[in-house]
Each structure stands twice: as C-alpha cells, then as structure tokens.
Coordinates of C-alpha atoms and ligand atoms in Angstrom, one line a residue:
M276 CA 0.0 0.0 0.0
S277 CA 1.4 3.4 -0.9
L278 CA 1.7 6.2 1.6
L279 CA -1.1 8.1 -0.2
D280 CA -3.5 5.3 0.4
E281 CA -2.7 5.2 4.1
I282 CA -3.7 8.8 4.8
E283 CA -7.5 8.5 4.7
P284 CA -8.0 5.3 6.8
L285 CA -5.5 6.6 9.4
K286 CA -7.2 9.9 9.6
A287 CA -10.6 8.2 9.9
E288 CA -9.4 6.1 12.8
A289 CA -7.8 9.2 14.5
L290 CA -11.0 11.2 14.1
A291 CA -13.1 8.5 15.6
E292 CA -10.8 8.3 18.7
L293 CA -10.7 12.1 19.2
N294 CA -14.5 12.3 18.8
A295 CA -15.0 9.5 21.3
A296 CA -12.9 11.0 24.0
T297 CA -15.2 12.0 26.9
D298 CA -12.6 13.3 29.4
Q299 CA -9.3 15.0 29.5
A300 CA -7.3 11.8 30.1
A301 CA -8.8 10.1 27.1
L302 CA -8.2 13.1 24.9
D303 CA -4.6 13.4 26.1
H304 CA -4.1 9.7 25.3
A305 CA -5.6 10.1 21.8
K306 CA -3.5 13.2 21.1
G307 CA -0.4 11.3 22.1
T308 CA -1.3 8.3 20.0
W309 CA -1.9 10.3 16.8
L310 CA -0.3 13.7 16.9
G311 CA 2.5 13.3 19.6
P312 CA 6.1 13.1 18.6
Q313 CA 5.9 9.3 18.5
G314 CA 2.3 9.4 17.2
R315 CA 1.0 7.3 14.3
F316 CA 0.0 10.3 12.1
T317 CA 3.3 12.0 12.9
G318 CA 5.0 8.8 11.8
L319 CA 3.2 9.1 8.5
M320 CA 4.6 12.6 8.0
K321 CA 8.1 11.4 8.8
Q322 CA 7.8 8.9 5.9
M323 CA 7.4 11.7 3.3
G324 CA 11.2 11.7 2.8
S325 CA 11.0 8.2 1.3
L326 CA 8.6 9.3 -1.5
S327 CA 9.6 9.9 -5.0
K328 CA 9.9 13.5 -6.1
E329 CA 6.7 13.2 -8.2
D330 CA 4.6 11.7 -5.4
R331 CA 5.8 14.1 -2.7
P332 CA 3.7 17.3 -3.5
L333 CA 0.4 15.5 -3.6
A334 CA 1.2 13.4 -0.5
G335 CA 2.3 16.6 1.3
K336 CA -0.9 18.4 0.5
S337 CA -3.1 15.5 1.6
I338 CA -1.2 15.0 4.8
N339 CA -1.4 18.7 5.7
A340 CA -5.1 18.8 5.0
A341 CA -5.6 15.7 7.1
K342 CA -3.5 17.2 9.9
G343 CA -5.6 20.3 9.8
E344 CA -8.7 18.3 10.2
L345 CA -7.2 16.3 13.1
E346 CA -6.2 19.5 14.9
A347 CA -9.6 21.0 14.4
A348 CA -11.2 17.9 15.8
L349 CA -8.8 18.0 18.8
Q350 CA -9.9 21.6 19.6
T351 CA -13.6 20.7 19.2
A352 CA -13.1 17.8 21.6
R353 CA -11.2 20.0 24.1
D354 CA -14.1 22.5 24.1
R355 CA -16.7 19.8 24.4
I356 CA -14.9 18.3 27.4
E357 CA -14.4 21.7 29.1
L358 CA -18.0 22.5 28.7
A359 CA -19.1 19.2 30.1
A360 CA -16.8 19.6 33.1
A361 CA -18.3 23.1 33.9
A362 CA -21.9 21.9 33.7
P363 CA -23.6 21.1 37.0
T364 CA -23.6 17.5 37.9
E365 CA -27.0 17.6 39.5
P366 CA -30.1 19.1 37.9
T367 CA -31.0 22.6 38.9
D368 CA -34.1 23.0 41.0
F369 CA -35.5 26.4 40.0
T370 CA -38.2 26.2 42.7
A371 CA -35.6 26.0 45.6
P372 CA -35.5 29.1 47.9
G373 CA -32.7 31.5 47.3
R374 CA -29.6 31.6 49.6
R375 CA -29.8 34.4 52.2
R376 CA -26.8 36.4 53.2
T377 CA -26.7 37.4 56.9
L378 CA -26.8 41.2 56.9
G379 CA -25.4 43.2 59.8
K380 CA -27.5 45.9 61.4
L381 CA -26.8 49.4 62.8
H382 CA -25.8 49.4 66.5
P383 CA -28.7 50.5 68.7
L384 CA -26.8 53.6 69.7
T385 CA -26.3 54.5 66.1
Q386 CA -30.0 54.0 65.4
V387 CA -31.0 56.3 68.3
T388 CA -28.4 58.9 67.2
E389 CA -29.8 58.8 63.7
D390 CA -33.3 59.3 65.0
I391 CA -32.2 62.3 67.1
V392 CA -30.5 63.8 64.1
K393 CA -33.5 63.3 61.9
S394 CA -35.8 65.1 64.4
F395 CA -33.5 68.1 64.6
R396 CA -33.1 68.2 60.9
K397 CA -36.8 68.8 60.6
L398 CA -36.2 72.0 62.5
G399 CA -33.3 73.1 60.4
F400 CA -30.4 72.0 62.6
A401 CA -27.2 70.9 61.0
V402 CA -24.7 68.3 62.4
A403 CA -21.3 69.6 63.6
D404 CA -18.4 67.8 65.2
G405 CA -15.2 68.4 67.0
P406 CA -12.1 66.5 68.3
E407 CA -12.4 63.9 71.1
V408 CA -8.9 64.9 72.3
E409 CA -9.6 68.4 73.4
D410 CA -7.8 71.1 75.4
E411 CA -8.8 72.7 78.6
Y412 CA -9.7 75.9 76.9
H413 CA -12.5 74.5 74.7
C414 CA -13.7 72.0 77.3
F415 CA -13.7 74.3 80.3
D416 CA -12.2 77.8 80.2
A417 CA -14.1 79.2 77.3
L418 CA -17.3 77.6 78.8
N419 CA -16.8 79.7 81.9
T420 CA -15.7 76.7 84.0
P421 CA -13.0 78.0 86.3
A422 CA -9.7 76.2 87.0
D423 CA -10.8 75.1 90.5
H424 CA -14.0 73.4 89.2
P425 CA -14.2 69.7 90.2
A426 CA -14.8 68.6 86.6
R427 CA -11.2 69.6 85.9
D428 CA -9.8 67.4 88.6
A429 CA -7.6 64.6 87.4
Q430 CA -10.0 62.3 89.3
D431 CA -12.8 63.1 86.9
T432 CA -11.1 63.8 83.6
F433 CA -8.8 61.8 81.5
Y434 CA -5.7 63.9 80.8
V435 CA -3.7 62.7 77.9
A436 CA -0.5 64.5 78.9
T437 CA 0.6 67.0 81.5
D438 CA 2.3 69.2 78.9
G439 CA -0.4 71.6 77.6
R440 CA -2.9 69.4 79.4
P441 CA -4.7 67.9 76.4
L442 CA -7.7 65.8 77.6
L443 CA -10.5 63.5 76.4
R444 CA -13.5 65.8 76.2
T445 CA -15.9 65.2 79.1
H446 CA -18.9 66.6 77.2
T447 CA -19.8 67.7 73.7
S448 CA -20.2 71.3 74.9
S449 CA -16.6 72.0 73.8
V450 CA -17.9 72.0 70.2
Q451 CA -20.1 75.0 71.0
I452 CA -17.0 77.1 71.3
R453 CA -15.4 75.7 68.1
V454 CA -18.6 76.3 66.1
M455 CA -19.3 79.8 67.4
K456 CA -15.7 80.9 66.6
E457 CA -16.0 79.6 63.1
Q458 CA -19.4 80.5 62.1
K459 CA -21.4 83.8 62.3
P460 CA -24.9 83.5 63.7
P461 CA -27.5 82.4 63.1
V462 CA -26.1 79.1 64.4
R463 CA -28.3 76.1 64.5
I464 CA -26.3 72.9 65.2
I465 CA -26.4 69.6 67.0
V466 CA -23.3 67.6 67.9
P467 CA -23.6 63.9 68.5
G468 CA -20.4 62.4 69.7
R469 CA -18.4 60.3 72.2
V470 CA -17.3 61.7 75.5
Y471 CA -15.1 60.4 78.4
R472 CA -15.2 60.5 82.1
R473 CA -13.2 58.7 84.8
D474 CA -16.1 56.7 86.1
T475 CA -16.0 53.1 87.2
A476 CA -18.2 51.0 84.9
D477 CA -21.4 49.8 86.5
A478 CA -25.0 49.4 85.3
T479 CA -25.5 53.2 84.7
H480 CA -21.9 54.4 84.2
N481 CA -19.2 53.8 81.6
P482 CA -15.9 55.7 81.1
T483 CA -16.9 56.4 77.5
F484 CA -20.5 57.2 76.4
H485 CA -22.3 59.5 73.9
Q486 CA -23.9 62.8 74.1
V487 CA -25.8 65.1 71.8
E488 CA -25.2 68.8 72.2
G489 CA -27.5 71.4 70.7
L490 CA -26.9 75.1 70.1
Y491 CA -29.0 77.9 68.7
V492 CA -27.7 81.4 68.5
D493 CA -29.5 84.3 66.8
K494 CA -31.2 87.6 67.6
N495 CA -34.1 87.5 70.2
V496 CA -33.7 83.8 71.0
T497 CA -35.8 82.9 74.1
V498 CA -36.4 80.2 76.7
A499 CA -39.7 79.6 74.9
D500 CA -37.8 78.6 71.7
L501 CA -35.7 76.2 73.8
K502 CA -38.7 74.7 75.5
G503 CA -40.7 74.3 72.2
T504 CA -37.7 72.7 70.5
V505 CA -37.0 70.3 73.3
E506 CA -40.7 69.3 73.5
F507 CA -40.9 68.7 69.8
V508 CA -37.9 66.5 69.7
F509 CA -38.7 64.4 72.8
R510 CA -42.2 63.9 71.5
D511 CA -40.8 62.8 68.2
L512 CA -38.4 60.4 70.0
M513 CA -40.4 59.1 72.9
G514 CA -44.0 59.4 71.7
P515 CA -46.5 62.2 71.2
K516 CA -47.9 61.9 74.8
T517 CA -44.5 62.8 76.3
Q518 CA -44.5 65.7 78.8
I519 CA -41.6 68.0 79.5
R520 CA -40.7 70.1 82.4
F521 CA -37.9 72.5 83.2
R522 CA -36.3 72.7 86.7
P523 CA -33.9 75.4 87.7
H524 CA -30.3 74.2 87.8
Y525 CA -26.7 75.4 87.5
F526 CA -24.3 75.1 84.6
S527 CA -21.4 77.5 84.3
Y528 CA -22.0 78.1 80.6
T529 CA -25.7 78.9 80.8
E530 CA -27.7 81.5 82.7
P531 CA -30.5 80.7 83.5
S532 CA -29.8 76.9 83.5
F533 CA -32.4 74.1 83.7
E534 CA -32.6 70.4 84.0
I535 CA -35.2 68.8 81.8
D536 CA -37.5 66.1 83.1
F537 CA -39.8 64.1 81.0
A538 CA -42.9 62.0 81.7
N539 CA -44.8 59.4 79.7
A540 CA -46.1 55.9 79.9
L541 CA -42.5 54.7 80.2
T542 CA -41.7 56.7 83.3
R543 CA -45.0 55.6 84.9
K544 CA -44.2 52.0 84.2
M545 CA -40.9 52.5 86.0
G546 CA -42.9 53.9 89.0
K547 CA -41.7 57.5 88.4
D548 CA -43.7 60.6 87.7
W549 CA -40.7 62.4 86.1
L550 CA -37.3 61.3 84.9
E551 CA -34.3 63.6 84.4
I552 CA -33.1 63.5 80.8
A553 CA -31.0 66.6 79.8
G554 CA -29.4 69.9 80.9
C555 CA -29.9 73.2 79.1
G556 CA -30.0 76.9 79.4
M557 CA -29.5 80.3 77.8
V558 CA -25.9 80.7 76.6
H559 CA -24.0 82.7 79.3
P560 CA -23.0 86.2 78.3
A561 CA -19.4 85.4 79.2
V562 CA -19.4 82.5 76.7
L563 CA -20.8 84.7 73.9
E564 CA -18.1 87.4 74.7
E565 CA -15.4 84.7 74.7
V566 CA -16.2 83.8 71.1
G567 CA -16.5 87.4 70.0
L568 CA -20.3 87.8 70.0
D569 CA -21.9 90.9 71.7
P570 CA -24.4 89.6 74.3
E571 CA -26.4 92.7 73.8
E572 CA -27.0 91.8 70.2
W573 CA -27.0 88.0 70.2
T574 CA -28.7 85.5 72.4
G575 CA -28.8 81.7 72.3
W576 CA -29.7 78.5 74.0
A577 CA -27.9 75.2 74.4
F578 CA -28.6 71.8 75.7
G579 CA -26.9 68.4 76.2
F580 CA -28.1 64.9 76.9
G581 CA -26.8 61.4 76.9
I582 CA -27.7 59.0 74.1
E583 CA -27.3 55.8 76.1
R584 CA -29.9 57.0 78.5
I585 CA -32.4 57.6 75.7
A586 CA -31.7 54.2 74.2
M587 CA -31.9 52.5 77.6
L588 CA -35.3 54.1 78.2
R589 CA -36.6 53.4 74.8
Y590 CA -35.7 49.7 74.7
G591 CA -35.9 49.0 78.4
I592 CA -32.2 48.2 78.8
N593 CA -31.0 48.0 82.4
D594 CA -27.3 47.8 82.0
I595 CA -25.3 50.4 80.0
R596 CA -22.4 48.0 79.6
L597 CA -24.4 45.9 77.2
F598 CA -23.9 48.5 74.5
Y599 CA -20.1 48.0 74.5
E600 CA -19.8 44.2 74.8
N601 CA -20.8 43.3 71.2
D602 CA -22.7 40.3 72.3
L603 CA -24.6 39.2 69.2
R604 CA -27.5 37.9 71.4
F605 CA -28.0 41.5 72.5
L606 CA -27.3 43.3 69.2
R607 CA -29.6 41.1 67.2
Q608 CA -32.6 42.4 69.1
F609 CA -32.5 45.8 67.5
Ligands
DAH245 N1 -22.5 69.5 79.3 C1 -23.5 69.0 80.2 C2 -23.1 67.6 80.7 O1 -22.2 67.1 80.3 C3 -24.8 69.0 79.5 C4 -25.3 70.3 79.2 C5 -26.0 71.1 80.1 C6 -25.0 70.9 77.9 C7 -26.4 72.4 79.8 C8 -25.4 72.2 77.6 C9 -26.1 72.9 78.6 O2 -25.2 72.7 76.4 O3 -26.6 74.1 78.2 O4 -23.8 67.1 81.5

C-alpha cells in the first residue's frame, strides 16, 4: 500500500478516537497516539522523505489537509470536554428558595443617634463635630468653667499629657466654642459624639459614652424657643404623649440653667412621675463674649443629653455595659 492510500484510513481512525474522548485523560491519550512526537500520524509525515519527487507534492498536500482536520477535531473535543466539566452534575431546582446572606445591622446607639439627628433636621439643625482629644480651653475655660472646678480634677477627667494638658472631652459642649468661633450667627447645630469620664463602669456608668449637644444662637432667641424645640424633639423620639418640664439648675456656661425632666407611659411603668433627661439653658454672656459675640446683640440657648440614657429608656435596657460588649444575642434584638 502506498503512503497516499494510508492517509485516509489513518485519519478516519484518529478522528473516531478524538470524537469518542469524553474526558481530558482520554483526549490526552488520543492526542499522544496520533499527533504526539511518536504518534502514528506524525509517523506518516516522517515517511514523506522516502517518497519519489513526483509523489511528494500530492502526498504533502493530503497530509497537511488531514493534519488540519485532526487539529480542528482536537480543539472541538477540548471545548466539548471543558463545557461538560463546567456543567452542574446535578439538575437545577429552580423552585428552591434563594440563599440568604446574613446582613449586619446598625448598633442600637447609632439607630437612636440617627433618629435624634432626623428630628433636629426637621427644625433646620445641621450636624457639627469636633475633636475627642480636646484642650482645657474649649472643654472648660471658654465655657466659663474655672480652674478650680471639680470637673477639671484629674480624678474626673482623662488627661492625655501634663504638657499643655490635652484631655479627652468630658462633654460635647466643647464643640459649641469651636462652632461659634468659626461661624457667624444664626447658628443652629447639633453635635452627636463620644465623651469620656473617669467613672468606674457599673449598670449606669461607663468611662466612654455618647452625648448630643444642641446650640442655637440668633437675635431674640428665648427660653420659649428652647422649650418648644426640646418638647418637639422628645415627643418625636419618645412618643406624642411625652410631657416635658424645666427645673432650675446650675451650669457655668448657661444662665439661666435648667434640668429637663420628661414623663410618659415609660416613666409611669418605672414607677416614676418624672425622669431627668437633659441639661440646658440660655448661653451665658461670658461665653458669647469669649467667642467674640456681643451679648447685647445675640442670644442663644444650648442643651446636652446622653444618648445611652435615651436608648436604655426606649428599649428597656437595664445595664449600660451591654452597649459595648458586642454580644450578638444583645445586638440582634435591634
Ligand atoms: N455638658 C452637660 C453635661 O455634660 C450637659 C449640658 C448642660 C449641655 C447644659 C449644655 C447645657 O449645652 O446648656 O452634662
């Protein structure tokens, strides 16, 4: 049999084997058998040299054509096997329920803070902030709190260094000073933020907690504005039947100063007529002067309250430390 006659049957045999391969191993084997360096088809090509000069062109053409066909078949088989490997081994059940991802939630303190911010936004208040590492000037002096005031004692305040006396702010009131120095009135801001005090942790105290400060400075601002604003916000937060009352108090940065009590179904459930919730007052003339505002021209009010306390009342939480422990059994309830 001449070489030319061998091409077609050999090709047919090789094609059959390539097309029959159902996995990568079978395909590799077929490729080696036919097209590898020692392969049978490769062997055929090697015999070209023994052909006569006349037979060689025709044989070369046929062999190349056959080789092209085999390589195409090899690629087809490769694609087919790859596709089969990627296909699911089990039938898809399109009626099965989808897979759910576990989503995290906002911390209860964040949720309450967002609600407080939302309420004040309705009245045109903007959110401001300031540094947690403060200086004595913004935290105390500019707020009319003298050097011998107990809050400035190292027993009550975390001092970061003795040099220059930087400290961790004990209240968000420090931001009042920063904002009034930056911004001409009318000023209408609230400041939610973290504060620090040297308290031993127990059910109602923690060395870090959160406050919201509010400040409104304009012409002819009155206690009536203050009371109306506080009433609106607490009703928004704690229910429309919430009652508010002001009791005279003392803060060095306000005059007059008040403590705010509230009453609603919640306080009655706790067996109390009134619960203390915030401090407030008319911004002290000395504070206005300190930030370069003429107290004859400008008046303002300010308030501050604790966010944890609001959250504890709202959700009936009896231990403040639960907020900071990140126990999922606690957090998942909000
Ligand atoms: N800074 C006070 C505190 O930490 C709260 C407070 C009282 C803020 C009266 C004020 C205010 O702005 O006018 O308890």
